[in-house]
Short mmCIF file of C-alpha atoms in Angstrom, two decimals:
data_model
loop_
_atom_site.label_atom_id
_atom_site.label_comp_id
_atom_site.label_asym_id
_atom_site.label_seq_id
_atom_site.Cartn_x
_atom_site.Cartn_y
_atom_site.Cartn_z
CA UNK A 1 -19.58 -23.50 14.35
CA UNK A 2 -20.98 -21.85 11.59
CA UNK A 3 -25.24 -22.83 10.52
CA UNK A 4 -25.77 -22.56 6.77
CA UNK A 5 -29.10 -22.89 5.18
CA UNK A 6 -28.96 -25.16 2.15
CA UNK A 7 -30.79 -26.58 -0.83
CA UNK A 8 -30.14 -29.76 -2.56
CA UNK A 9 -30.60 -30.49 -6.27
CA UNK A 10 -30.27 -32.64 -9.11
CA UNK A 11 -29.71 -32.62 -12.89
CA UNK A 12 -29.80 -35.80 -14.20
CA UNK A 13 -28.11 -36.96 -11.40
CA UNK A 14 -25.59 -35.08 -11.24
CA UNK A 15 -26.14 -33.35 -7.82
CA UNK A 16 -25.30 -30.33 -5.98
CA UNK A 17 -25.25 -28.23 -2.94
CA UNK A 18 -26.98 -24.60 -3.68
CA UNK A 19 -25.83 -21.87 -0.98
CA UNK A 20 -25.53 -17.86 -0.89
CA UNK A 21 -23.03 -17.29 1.33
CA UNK A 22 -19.95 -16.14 -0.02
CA UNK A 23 -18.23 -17.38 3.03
CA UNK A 24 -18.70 -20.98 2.37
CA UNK A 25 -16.32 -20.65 -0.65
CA UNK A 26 -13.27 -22.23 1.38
CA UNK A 27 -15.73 -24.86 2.91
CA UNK A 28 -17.05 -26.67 -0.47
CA UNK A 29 -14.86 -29.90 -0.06
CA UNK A 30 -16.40 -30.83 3.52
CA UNK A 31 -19.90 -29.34 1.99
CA UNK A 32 -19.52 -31.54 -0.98
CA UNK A 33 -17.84 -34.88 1.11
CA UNK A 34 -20.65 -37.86 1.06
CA UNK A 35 -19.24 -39.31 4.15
CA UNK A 36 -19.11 -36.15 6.91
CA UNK A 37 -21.33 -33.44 4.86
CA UNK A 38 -24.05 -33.41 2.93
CA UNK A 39 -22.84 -35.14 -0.10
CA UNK A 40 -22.61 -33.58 -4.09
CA UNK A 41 -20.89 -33.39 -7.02
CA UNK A 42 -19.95 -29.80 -6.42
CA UNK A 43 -21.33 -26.58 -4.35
CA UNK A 44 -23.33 -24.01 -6.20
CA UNK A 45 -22.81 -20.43 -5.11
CA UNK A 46 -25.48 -18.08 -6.11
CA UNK A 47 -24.68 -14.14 -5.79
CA UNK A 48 -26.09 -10.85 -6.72
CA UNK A 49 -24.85 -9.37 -10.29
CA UNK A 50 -25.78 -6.40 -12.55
CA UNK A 51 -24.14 -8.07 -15.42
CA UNK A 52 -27.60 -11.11 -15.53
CA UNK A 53 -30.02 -12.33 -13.27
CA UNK A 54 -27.83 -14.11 -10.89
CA UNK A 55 -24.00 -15.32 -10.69
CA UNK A 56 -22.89 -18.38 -10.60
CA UNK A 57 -20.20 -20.01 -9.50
CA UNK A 58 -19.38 -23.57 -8.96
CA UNK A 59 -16.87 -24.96 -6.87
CA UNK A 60 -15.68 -29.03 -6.59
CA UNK A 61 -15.47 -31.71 -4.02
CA UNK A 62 -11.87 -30.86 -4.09
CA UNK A 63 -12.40 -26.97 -3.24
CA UNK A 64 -11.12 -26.09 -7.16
CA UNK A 65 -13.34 -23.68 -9.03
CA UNK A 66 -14.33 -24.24 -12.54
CA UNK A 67 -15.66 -21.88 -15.11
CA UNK A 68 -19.17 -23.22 -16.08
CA UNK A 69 -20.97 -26.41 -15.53
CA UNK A 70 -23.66 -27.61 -17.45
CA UNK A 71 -25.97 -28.92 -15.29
CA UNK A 72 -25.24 -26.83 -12.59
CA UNK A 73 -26.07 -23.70 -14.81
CA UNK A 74 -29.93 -25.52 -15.37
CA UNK A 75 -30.25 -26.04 -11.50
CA UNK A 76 -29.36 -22.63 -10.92
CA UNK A 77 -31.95 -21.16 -13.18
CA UNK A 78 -34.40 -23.30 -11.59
CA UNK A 79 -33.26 -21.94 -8.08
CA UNK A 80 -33.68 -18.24 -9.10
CA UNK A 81 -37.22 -18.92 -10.94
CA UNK A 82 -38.50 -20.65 -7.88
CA UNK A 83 -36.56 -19.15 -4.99
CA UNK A 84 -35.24 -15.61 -5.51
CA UNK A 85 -37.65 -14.29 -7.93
CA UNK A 86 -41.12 -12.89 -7.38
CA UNK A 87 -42.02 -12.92 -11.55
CA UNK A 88 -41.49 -15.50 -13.98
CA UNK A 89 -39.33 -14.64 -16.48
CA UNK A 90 -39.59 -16.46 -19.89
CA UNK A 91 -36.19 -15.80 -20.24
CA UNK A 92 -32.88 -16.05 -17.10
CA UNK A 93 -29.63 -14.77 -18.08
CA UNK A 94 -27.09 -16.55 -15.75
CA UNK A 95 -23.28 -14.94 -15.35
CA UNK A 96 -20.67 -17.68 -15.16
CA UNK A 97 -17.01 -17.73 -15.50
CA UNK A 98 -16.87 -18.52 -19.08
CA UNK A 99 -19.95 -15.60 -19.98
CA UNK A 100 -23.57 -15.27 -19.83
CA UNK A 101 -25.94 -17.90 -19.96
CA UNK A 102 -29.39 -18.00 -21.17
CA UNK A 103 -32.05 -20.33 -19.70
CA UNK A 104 -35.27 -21.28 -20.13
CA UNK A 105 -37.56 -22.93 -17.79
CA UNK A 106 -41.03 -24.96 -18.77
CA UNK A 107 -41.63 -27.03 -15.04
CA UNK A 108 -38.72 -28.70 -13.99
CA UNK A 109 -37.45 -28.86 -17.41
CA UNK A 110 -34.92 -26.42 -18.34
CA UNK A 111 -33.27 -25.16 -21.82
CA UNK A 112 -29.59 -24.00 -21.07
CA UNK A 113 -28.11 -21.85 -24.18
CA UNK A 114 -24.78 -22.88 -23.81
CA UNK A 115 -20.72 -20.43 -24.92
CA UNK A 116 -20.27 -21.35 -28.42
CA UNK A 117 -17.61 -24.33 -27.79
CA UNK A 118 -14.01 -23.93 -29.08
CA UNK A 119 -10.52 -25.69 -28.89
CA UNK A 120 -11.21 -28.26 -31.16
CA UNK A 121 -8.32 -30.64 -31.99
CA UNK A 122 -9.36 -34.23 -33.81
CA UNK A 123 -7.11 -37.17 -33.49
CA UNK A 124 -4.96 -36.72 -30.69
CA UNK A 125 -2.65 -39.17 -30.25
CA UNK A 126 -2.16 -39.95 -26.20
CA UNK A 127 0.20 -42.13 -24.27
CA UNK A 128 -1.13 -43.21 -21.32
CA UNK A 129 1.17 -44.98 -18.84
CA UNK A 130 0.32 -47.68 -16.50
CA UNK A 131 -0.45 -46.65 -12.98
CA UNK A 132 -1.38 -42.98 -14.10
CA UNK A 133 2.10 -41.96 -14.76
CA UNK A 134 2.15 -39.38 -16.86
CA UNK A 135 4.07 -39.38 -20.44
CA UNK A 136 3.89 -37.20 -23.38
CA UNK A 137 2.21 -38.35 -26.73
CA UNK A 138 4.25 -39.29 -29.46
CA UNK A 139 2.52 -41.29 -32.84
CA UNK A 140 -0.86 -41.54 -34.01
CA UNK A 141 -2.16 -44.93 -33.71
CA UNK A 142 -5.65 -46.61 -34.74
CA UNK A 143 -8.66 -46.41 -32.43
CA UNK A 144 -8.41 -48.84 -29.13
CA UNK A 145 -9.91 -52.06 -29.51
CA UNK A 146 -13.12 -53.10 -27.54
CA UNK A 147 -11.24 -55.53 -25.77
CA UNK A 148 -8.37 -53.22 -24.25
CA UNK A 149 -11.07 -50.36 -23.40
CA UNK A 150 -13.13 -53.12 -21.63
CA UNK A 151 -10.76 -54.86 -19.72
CA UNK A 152 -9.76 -51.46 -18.55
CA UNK A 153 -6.44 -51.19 -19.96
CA UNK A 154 -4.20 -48.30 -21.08
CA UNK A 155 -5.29 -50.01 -24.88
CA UNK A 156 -3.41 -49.99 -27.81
CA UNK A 157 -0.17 -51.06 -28.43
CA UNK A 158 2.40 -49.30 -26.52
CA UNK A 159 -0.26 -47.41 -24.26
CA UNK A 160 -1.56 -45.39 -27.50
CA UNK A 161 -5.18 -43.55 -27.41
CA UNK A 162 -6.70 -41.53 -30.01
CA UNK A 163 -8.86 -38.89 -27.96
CA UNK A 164 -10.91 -35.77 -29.33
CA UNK A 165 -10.66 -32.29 -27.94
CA UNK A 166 -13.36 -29.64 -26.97
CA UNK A 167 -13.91 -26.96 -24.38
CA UNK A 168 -17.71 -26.49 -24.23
CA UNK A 169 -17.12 -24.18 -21.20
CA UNK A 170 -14.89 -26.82 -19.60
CA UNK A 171 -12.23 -28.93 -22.05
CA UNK A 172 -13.45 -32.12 -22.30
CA UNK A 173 -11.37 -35.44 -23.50
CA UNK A 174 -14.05 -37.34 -25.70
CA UNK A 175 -12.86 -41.13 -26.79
CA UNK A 176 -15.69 -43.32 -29.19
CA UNK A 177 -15.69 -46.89 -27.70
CA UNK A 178 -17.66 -50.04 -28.63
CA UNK A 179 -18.30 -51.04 -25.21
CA UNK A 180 -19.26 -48.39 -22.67
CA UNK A 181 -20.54 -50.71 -20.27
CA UNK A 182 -17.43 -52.20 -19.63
CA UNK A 183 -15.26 -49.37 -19.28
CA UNK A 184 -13.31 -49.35 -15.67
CA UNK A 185 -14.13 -45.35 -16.19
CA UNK A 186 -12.09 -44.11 -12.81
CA UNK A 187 -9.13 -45.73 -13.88
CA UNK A 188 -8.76 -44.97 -17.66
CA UNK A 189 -10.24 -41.57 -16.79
CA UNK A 190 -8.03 -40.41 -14.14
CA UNK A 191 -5.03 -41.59 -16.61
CA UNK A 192 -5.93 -39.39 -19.19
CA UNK A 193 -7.31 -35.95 -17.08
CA UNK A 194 -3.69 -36.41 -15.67
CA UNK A 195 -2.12 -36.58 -18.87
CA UNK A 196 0.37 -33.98 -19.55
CA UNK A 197 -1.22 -32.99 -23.03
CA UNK A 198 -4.12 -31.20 -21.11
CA UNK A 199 -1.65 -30.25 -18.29
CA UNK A 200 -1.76 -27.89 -16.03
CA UNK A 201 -5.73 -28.11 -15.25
CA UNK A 202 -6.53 -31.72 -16.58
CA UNK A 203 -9.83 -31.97 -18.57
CA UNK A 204 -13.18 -34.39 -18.09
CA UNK A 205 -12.79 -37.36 -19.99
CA UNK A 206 -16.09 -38.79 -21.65
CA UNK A 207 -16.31 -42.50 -23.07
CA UNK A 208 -19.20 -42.11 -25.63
CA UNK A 209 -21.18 -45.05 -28.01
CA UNK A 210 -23.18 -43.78 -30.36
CA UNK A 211 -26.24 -46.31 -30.34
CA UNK A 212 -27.41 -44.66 -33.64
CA UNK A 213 -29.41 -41.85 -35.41
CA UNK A 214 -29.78 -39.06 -33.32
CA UNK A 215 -28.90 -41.40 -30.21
CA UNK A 216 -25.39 -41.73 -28.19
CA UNK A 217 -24.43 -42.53 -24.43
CA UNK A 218 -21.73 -41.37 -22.36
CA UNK A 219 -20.13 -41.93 -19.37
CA UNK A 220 -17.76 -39.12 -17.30
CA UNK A 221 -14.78 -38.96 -15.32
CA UNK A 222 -14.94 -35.30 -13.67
CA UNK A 223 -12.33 -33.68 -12.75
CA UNK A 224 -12.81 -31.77 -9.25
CA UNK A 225 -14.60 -34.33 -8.55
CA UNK A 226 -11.65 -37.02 -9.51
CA UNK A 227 -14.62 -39.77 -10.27
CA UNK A 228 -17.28 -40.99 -12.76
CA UNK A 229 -20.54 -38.60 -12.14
CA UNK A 230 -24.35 -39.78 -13.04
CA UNK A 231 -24.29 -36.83 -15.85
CA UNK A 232 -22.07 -34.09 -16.80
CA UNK A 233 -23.87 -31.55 -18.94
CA UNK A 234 -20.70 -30.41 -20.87
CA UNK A 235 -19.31 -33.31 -21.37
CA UNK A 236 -23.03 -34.47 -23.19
CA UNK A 237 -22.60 -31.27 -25.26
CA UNK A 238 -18.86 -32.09 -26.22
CA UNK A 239 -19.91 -35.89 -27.17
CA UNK A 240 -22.78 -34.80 -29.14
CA UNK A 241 -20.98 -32.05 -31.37
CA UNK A 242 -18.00 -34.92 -31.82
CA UNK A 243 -20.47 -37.75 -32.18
CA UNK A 244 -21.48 -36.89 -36.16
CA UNK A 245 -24.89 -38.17 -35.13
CA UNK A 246 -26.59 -34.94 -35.98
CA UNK A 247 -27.67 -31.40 -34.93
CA UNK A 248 -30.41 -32.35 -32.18
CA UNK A 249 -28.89 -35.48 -29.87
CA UNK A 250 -30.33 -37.52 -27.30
CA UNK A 251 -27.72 -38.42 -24.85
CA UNK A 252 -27.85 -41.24 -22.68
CA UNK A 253 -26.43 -40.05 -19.40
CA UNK A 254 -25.03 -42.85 -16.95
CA UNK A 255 -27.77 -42.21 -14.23
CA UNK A 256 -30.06 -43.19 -17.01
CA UNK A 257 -31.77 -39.96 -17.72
CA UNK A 258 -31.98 -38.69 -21.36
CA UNK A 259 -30.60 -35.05 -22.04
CA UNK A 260 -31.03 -33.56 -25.08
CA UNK A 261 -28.04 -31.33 -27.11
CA UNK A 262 -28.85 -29.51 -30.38
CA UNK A 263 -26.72 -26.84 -31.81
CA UNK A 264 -25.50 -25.18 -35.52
CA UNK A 265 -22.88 -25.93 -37.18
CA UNK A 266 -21.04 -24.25 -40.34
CA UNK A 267 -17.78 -25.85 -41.43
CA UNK A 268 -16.18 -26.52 -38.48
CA UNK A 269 -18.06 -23.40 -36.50
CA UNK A 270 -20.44 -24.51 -34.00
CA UNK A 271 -22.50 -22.15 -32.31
CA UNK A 272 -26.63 -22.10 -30.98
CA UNK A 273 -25.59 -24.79 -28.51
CA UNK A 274 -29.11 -25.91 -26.53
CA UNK A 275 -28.96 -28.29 -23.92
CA UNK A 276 -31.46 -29.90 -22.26
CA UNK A 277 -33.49 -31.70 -19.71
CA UNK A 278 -34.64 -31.92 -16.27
CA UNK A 279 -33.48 -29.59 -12.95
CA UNK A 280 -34.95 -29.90 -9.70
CA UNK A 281 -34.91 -29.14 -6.07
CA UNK A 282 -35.17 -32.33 -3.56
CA UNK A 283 -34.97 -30.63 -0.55
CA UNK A 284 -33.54 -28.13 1.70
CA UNK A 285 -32.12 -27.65 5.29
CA UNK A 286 -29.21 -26.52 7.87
CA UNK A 287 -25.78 -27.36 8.55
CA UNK A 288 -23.36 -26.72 11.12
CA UNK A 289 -19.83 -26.49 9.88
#
């Protein structure tokens, strides 16, 4: 049996398991299980760098790792300012997979400048087959109708989706609905982060409503995770950017908390991507794995 010392925290819900042990790697999907561990979107792993402040990298209830996570990045500047480091730094440069991060921390609220985004496609035309088998898209078809999306269908005649592409540090899947509430989000989600146009890693798919100026909400199916999350911080930067609603968002997570995305954008260049809102510690403690 091995005792680890851990710290839980949150990011708009979206939670996760902070550790420094680089021997835990291997150990994140019974870290991470609700059931028999201690329960969280995904496992943090903080480590020593000369390249930033601190390293991080984040690993999934499934024991995948990703590149860079949102949320997790905000939590993990919080966990340096108020954990590792003796001074206060205005400014925390965070090293992830997909390059260095810059935070910056005012209380438990936290200002994450995110990797300029890139891989935009528009207009993707999907087929999603029932019972998540997987097909290839063929034909462009109009948007899905509120009804299909709500009754949790594969919508559209002939199982056809329009979906938007993004990688904001993750790819993301981003589909404009009429009726988020609605949405069975596991099941049209897993059917289209299995689709074989974003084969071989899958993306996150986000069901976003804009609710108007300035304003959208969003719900996410993560993969890693393989289920709808309270939050997902790049997948609130990918809606925004798509959403045309403007340059400084507020976006509606599912938990209910309000995270706010602003960014630059020339032609189709985006770039000064901010994101933002609250990161926190709830508590800390042992476990024996």
């Amino acid at each position: 049996m091995k005792n680890i010392k851990f710290t839980k925290m949150s990011a708009a819900g979206n939670d996760f398991v902070v550790v420094e042990d680089s021997d835990l790697c291997g150990l994140a999907g019974k870290i991470c299980d609700r059931r028999y561990g201690i329960g969280a979107d995904g496992m943090l792993l903080l480590e020593k760098t000369v390249k930033a402040d601190i390293r991080m990298r984040i690993f999934n209830p499934d024991g995948s790792e990703v590149d860079m996570c949102g949320n997790g990045a905000r939590c993990a500047a919080v966990y340096y300012t108020y954990m590792l480091s003796a001074i206060r730094y205005p400014l925390i440069k965070i090293e992830t997979k997909a390059g260095i991060l810059e935070a910056k921390i005012d209380g438990d609220m936290v200002k994450l400048k995110m990797s300029d985004p890139h891989s935009m496609k528009l207009d993707i035309s999907l087929v999603i087959a029932r019972n998540d088998e997987r097909k290839r898209g063929v034909t462009k078809q109009s948007p899905c109708s509120k009804s299909e999306i709500a009754l949790g269908t594969s919508c559209l005649r002939n199982d056809v989706m329009v979906v938007n592409f993004i990688n904001t540090g993750v790819p993301h899947a981003v589909i404009f609905v009429d009726d988020l509430e609605n949405i069975d989000v596991d099941k049209l989600g897993r059917a289209i982060r299995n689709s074989e146009r974003f084969a071989p890693k899958g993306a996150n798919v986000d069901f976003v409503k804009v609710l108007g100026k300035d304003k959208i909400a969003v719900r996410t199916y993560e993969r890693g995770v393989e289920a709808e999350t309270l939050a997902c911080g790049t997948g609130c930067v990918a809606a925004a950017i798509l959403s045309g609603a403007g340059r400084s968002v507020d976006v509606v997570t599912h938990g209910g908390e309000i995270l706010k995305v602003c960014f630059e954008k020339k032609g189709a260049k985006v770039s000064n991507v901010w994101l933002e809102g609250s990161a926190k510690i709830v508590y800390k403690g042992r476990m024996e794995l």
